[in-house]
mmCIF file of C-alpha atoms in Angstrom:
data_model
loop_
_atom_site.group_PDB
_atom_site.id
_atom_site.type_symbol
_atom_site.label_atom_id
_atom_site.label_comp_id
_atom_site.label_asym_id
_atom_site.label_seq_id
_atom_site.Cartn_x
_atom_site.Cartn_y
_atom_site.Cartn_z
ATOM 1 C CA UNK A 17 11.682 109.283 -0.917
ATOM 2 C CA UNK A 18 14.436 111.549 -0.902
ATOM 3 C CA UNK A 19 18.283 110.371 0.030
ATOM 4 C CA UNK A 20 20.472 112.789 1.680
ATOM 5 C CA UNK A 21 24.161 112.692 1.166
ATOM 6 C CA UNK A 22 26.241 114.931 3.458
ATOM 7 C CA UNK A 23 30.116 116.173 2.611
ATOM 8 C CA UNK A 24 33.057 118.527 3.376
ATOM 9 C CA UNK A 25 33.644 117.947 7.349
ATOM 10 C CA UNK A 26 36.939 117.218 8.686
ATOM 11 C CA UNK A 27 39.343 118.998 11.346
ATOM 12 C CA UNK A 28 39.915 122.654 11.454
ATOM 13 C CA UNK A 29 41.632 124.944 13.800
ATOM 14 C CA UNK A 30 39.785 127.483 15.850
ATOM 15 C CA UNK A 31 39.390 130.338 13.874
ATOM 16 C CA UNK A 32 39.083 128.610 10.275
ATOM 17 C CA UNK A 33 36.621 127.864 8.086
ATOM 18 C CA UNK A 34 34.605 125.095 6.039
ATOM 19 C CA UNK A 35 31.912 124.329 4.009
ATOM 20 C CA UNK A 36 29.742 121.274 4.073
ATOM 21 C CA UNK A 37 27.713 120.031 1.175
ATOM 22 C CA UNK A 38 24.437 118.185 1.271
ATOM 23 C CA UNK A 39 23.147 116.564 -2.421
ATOM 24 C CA UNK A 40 19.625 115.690 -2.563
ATOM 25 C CA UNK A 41 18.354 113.221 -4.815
ATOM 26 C CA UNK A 42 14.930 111.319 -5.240
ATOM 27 C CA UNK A 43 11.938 113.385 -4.932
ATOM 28 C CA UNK A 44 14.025 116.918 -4.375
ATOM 29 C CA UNK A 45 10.455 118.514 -5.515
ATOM 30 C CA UNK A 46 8.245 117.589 -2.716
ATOM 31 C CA UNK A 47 10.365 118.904 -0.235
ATOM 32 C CA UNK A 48 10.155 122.878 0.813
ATOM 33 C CA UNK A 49 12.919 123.606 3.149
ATOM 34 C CA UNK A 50 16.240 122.369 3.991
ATOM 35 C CA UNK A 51 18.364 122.792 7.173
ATOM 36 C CA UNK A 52 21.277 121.677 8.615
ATOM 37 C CA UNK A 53 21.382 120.512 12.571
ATOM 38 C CA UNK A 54 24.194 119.517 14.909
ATOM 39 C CA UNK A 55 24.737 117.097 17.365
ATOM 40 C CA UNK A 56 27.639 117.065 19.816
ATOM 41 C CA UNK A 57 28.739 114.162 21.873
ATOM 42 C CA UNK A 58 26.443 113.513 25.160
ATOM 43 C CA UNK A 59 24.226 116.499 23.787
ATOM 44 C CA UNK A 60 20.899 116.472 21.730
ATOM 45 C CA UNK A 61 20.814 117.290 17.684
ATOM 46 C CA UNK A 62 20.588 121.374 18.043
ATOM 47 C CA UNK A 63 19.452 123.136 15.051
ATOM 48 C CA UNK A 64 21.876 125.498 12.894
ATOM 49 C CA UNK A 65 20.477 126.745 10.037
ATOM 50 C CA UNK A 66 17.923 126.502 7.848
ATOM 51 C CA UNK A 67 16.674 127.703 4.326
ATOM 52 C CA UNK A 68 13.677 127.512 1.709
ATOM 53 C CA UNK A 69 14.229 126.064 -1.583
ATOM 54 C CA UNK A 70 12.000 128.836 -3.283
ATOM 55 C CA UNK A 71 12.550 132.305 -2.184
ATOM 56 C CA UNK A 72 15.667 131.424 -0.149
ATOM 57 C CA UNK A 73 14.437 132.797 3.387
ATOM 58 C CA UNK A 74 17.137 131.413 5.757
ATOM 59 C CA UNK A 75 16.556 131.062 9.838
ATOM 60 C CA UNK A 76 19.566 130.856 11.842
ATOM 61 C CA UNK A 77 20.581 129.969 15.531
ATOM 62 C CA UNK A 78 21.758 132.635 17.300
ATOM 63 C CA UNK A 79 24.994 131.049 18.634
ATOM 64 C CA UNK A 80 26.023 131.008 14.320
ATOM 65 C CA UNK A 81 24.595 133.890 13.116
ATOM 66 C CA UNK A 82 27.600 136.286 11.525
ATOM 67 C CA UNK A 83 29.762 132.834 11.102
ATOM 68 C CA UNK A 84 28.005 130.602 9.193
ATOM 69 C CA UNK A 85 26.271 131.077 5.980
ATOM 70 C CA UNK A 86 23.545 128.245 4.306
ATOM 71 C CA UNK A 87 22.930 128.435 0.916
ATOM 72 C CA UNK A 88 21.066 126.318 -1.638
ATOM 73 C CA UNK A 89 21.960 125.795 -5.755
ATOM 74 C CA UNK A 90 18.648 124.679 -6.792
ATOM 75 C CA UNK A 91 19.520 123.316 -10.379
ATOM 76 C CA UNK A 92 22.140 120.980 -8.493
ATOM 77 C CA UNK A 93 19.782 120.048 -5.790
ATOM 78 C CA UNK A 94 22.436 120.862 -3.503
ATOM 79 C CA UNK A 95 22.380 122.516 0.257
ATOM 80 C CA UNK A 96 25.561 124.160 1.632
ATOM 81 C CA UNK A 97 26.888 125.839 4.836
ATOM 82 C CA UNK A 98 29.811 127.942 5.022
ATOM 83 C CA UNK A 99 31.086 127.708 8.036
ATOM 84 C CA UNK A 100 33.738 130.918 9.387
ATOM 85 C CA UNK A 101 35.065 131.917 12.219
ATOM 86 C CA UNK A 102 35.372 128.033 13.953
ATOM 87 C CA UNK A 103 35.159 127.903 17.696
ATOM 88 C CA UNK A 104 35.920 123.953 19.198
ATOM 89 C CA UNK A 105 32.404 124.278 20.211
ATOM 90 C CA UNK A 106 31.394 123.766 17.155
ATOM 91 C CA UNK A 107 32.408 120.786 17.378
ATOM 92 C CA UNK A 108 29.449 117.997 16.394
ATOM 93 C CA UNK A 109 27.934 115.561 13.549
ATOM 94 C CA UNK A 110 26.565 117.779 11.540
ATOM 95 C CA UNK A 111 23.622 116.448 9.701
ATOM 96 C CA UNK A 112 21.167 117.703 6.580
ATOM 97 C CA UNK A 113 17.810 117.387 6.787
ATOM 98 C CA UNK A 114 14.527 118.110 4.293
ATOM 99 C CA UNK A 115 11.089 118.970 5.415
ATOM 100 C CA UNK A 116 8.055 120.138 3.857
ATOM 101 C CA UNK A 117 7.097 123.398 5.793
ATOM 102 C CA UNK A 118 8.144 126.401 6.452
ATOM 103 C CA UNK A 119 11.882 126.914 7.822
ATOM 104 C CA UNK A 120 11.825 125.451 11.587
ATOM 105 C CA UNK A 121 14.162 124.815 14.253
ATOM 106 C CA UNK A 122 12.400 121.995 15.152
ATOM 107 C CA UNK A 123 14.397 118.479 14.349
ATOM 108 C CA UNK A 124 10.268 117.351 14.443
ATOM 109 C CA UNK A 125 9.414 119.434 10.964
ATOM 110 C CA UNK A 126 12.059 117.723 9.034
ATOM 111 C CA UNK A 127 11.518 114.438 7.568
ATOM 112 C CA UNK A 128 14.774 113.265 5.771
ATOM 113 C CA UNK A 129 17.925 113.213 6.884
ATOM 114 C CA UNK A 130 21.285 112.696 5.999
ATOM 115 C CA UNK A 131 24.004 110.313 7.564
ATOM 116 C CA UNK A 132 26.037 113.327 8.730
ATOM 117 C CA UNK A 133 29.170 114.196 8.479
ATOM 118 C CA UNK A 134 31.916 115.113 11.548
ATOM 119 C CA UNK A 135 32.693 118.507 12.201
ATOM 120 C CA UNK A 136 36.406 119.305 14.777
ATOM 121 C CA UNK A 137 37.376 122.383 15.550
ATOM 122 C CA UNK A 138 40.363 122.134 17.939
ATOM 123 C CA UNK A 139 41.906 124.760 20.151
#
């Protein structure tokens, strides 16, 4: 089992930044790849981002590419996601997941997930 534990959201004007944190803990070692998806109110969980824990290859959505950055530390077991530029549609649950494939944008390759946390960009 791995637990998922997701942090940093709150409310942010358009054009600011922030960074969410995601710390893994249980069997961190089986998983492969990490990502972090969105869901918006009345809208299905989208896909943002997602990374490999070894090599660091990172897949992106093309709505965030340029603005938001996802990172790993490995030693702290710990997934990130700088988030720049803000627009209010941005505006979701954002929510960590771990799988054990290859990177994916497919909600269907990850099998743990955090709680998530609530992203609000206003205007």
């Amino acid at each position: 089992q791995v637990q998922l534990v997701e942090s940093g959201g709150g409310l942010v004007q358009a054009g600011g930044s922030l960074r969410l944190s995601c710390i893994a803990s249980g069997r961190v070692s089986t998983t492969s790849v990490m990502g972090w998806f969105r869901q918006a109110p009345g809208k299905e969980r989208e896909f943002a981002a997602a990374i490999s824990w070894f090599g660091g290859s990172t897949l992106y959505q093309e709505s965030v590419k340029g603005r938001f950055t996802i990172s790993r530390d490995n030693a702290k077991n710990t997934l990130y996601l700088q988030m720049n530029s803000l627009k209010p549609e941005d505006t979701a649950v954002y929510y960590c997941a771990a799988g054990f494939g290859r990177r994916s944008s497919l909600p269907s390759e990850y099998y743990y997930w955090g709680q998530g946390t609530q992203v609000t960009v206003s205007s």
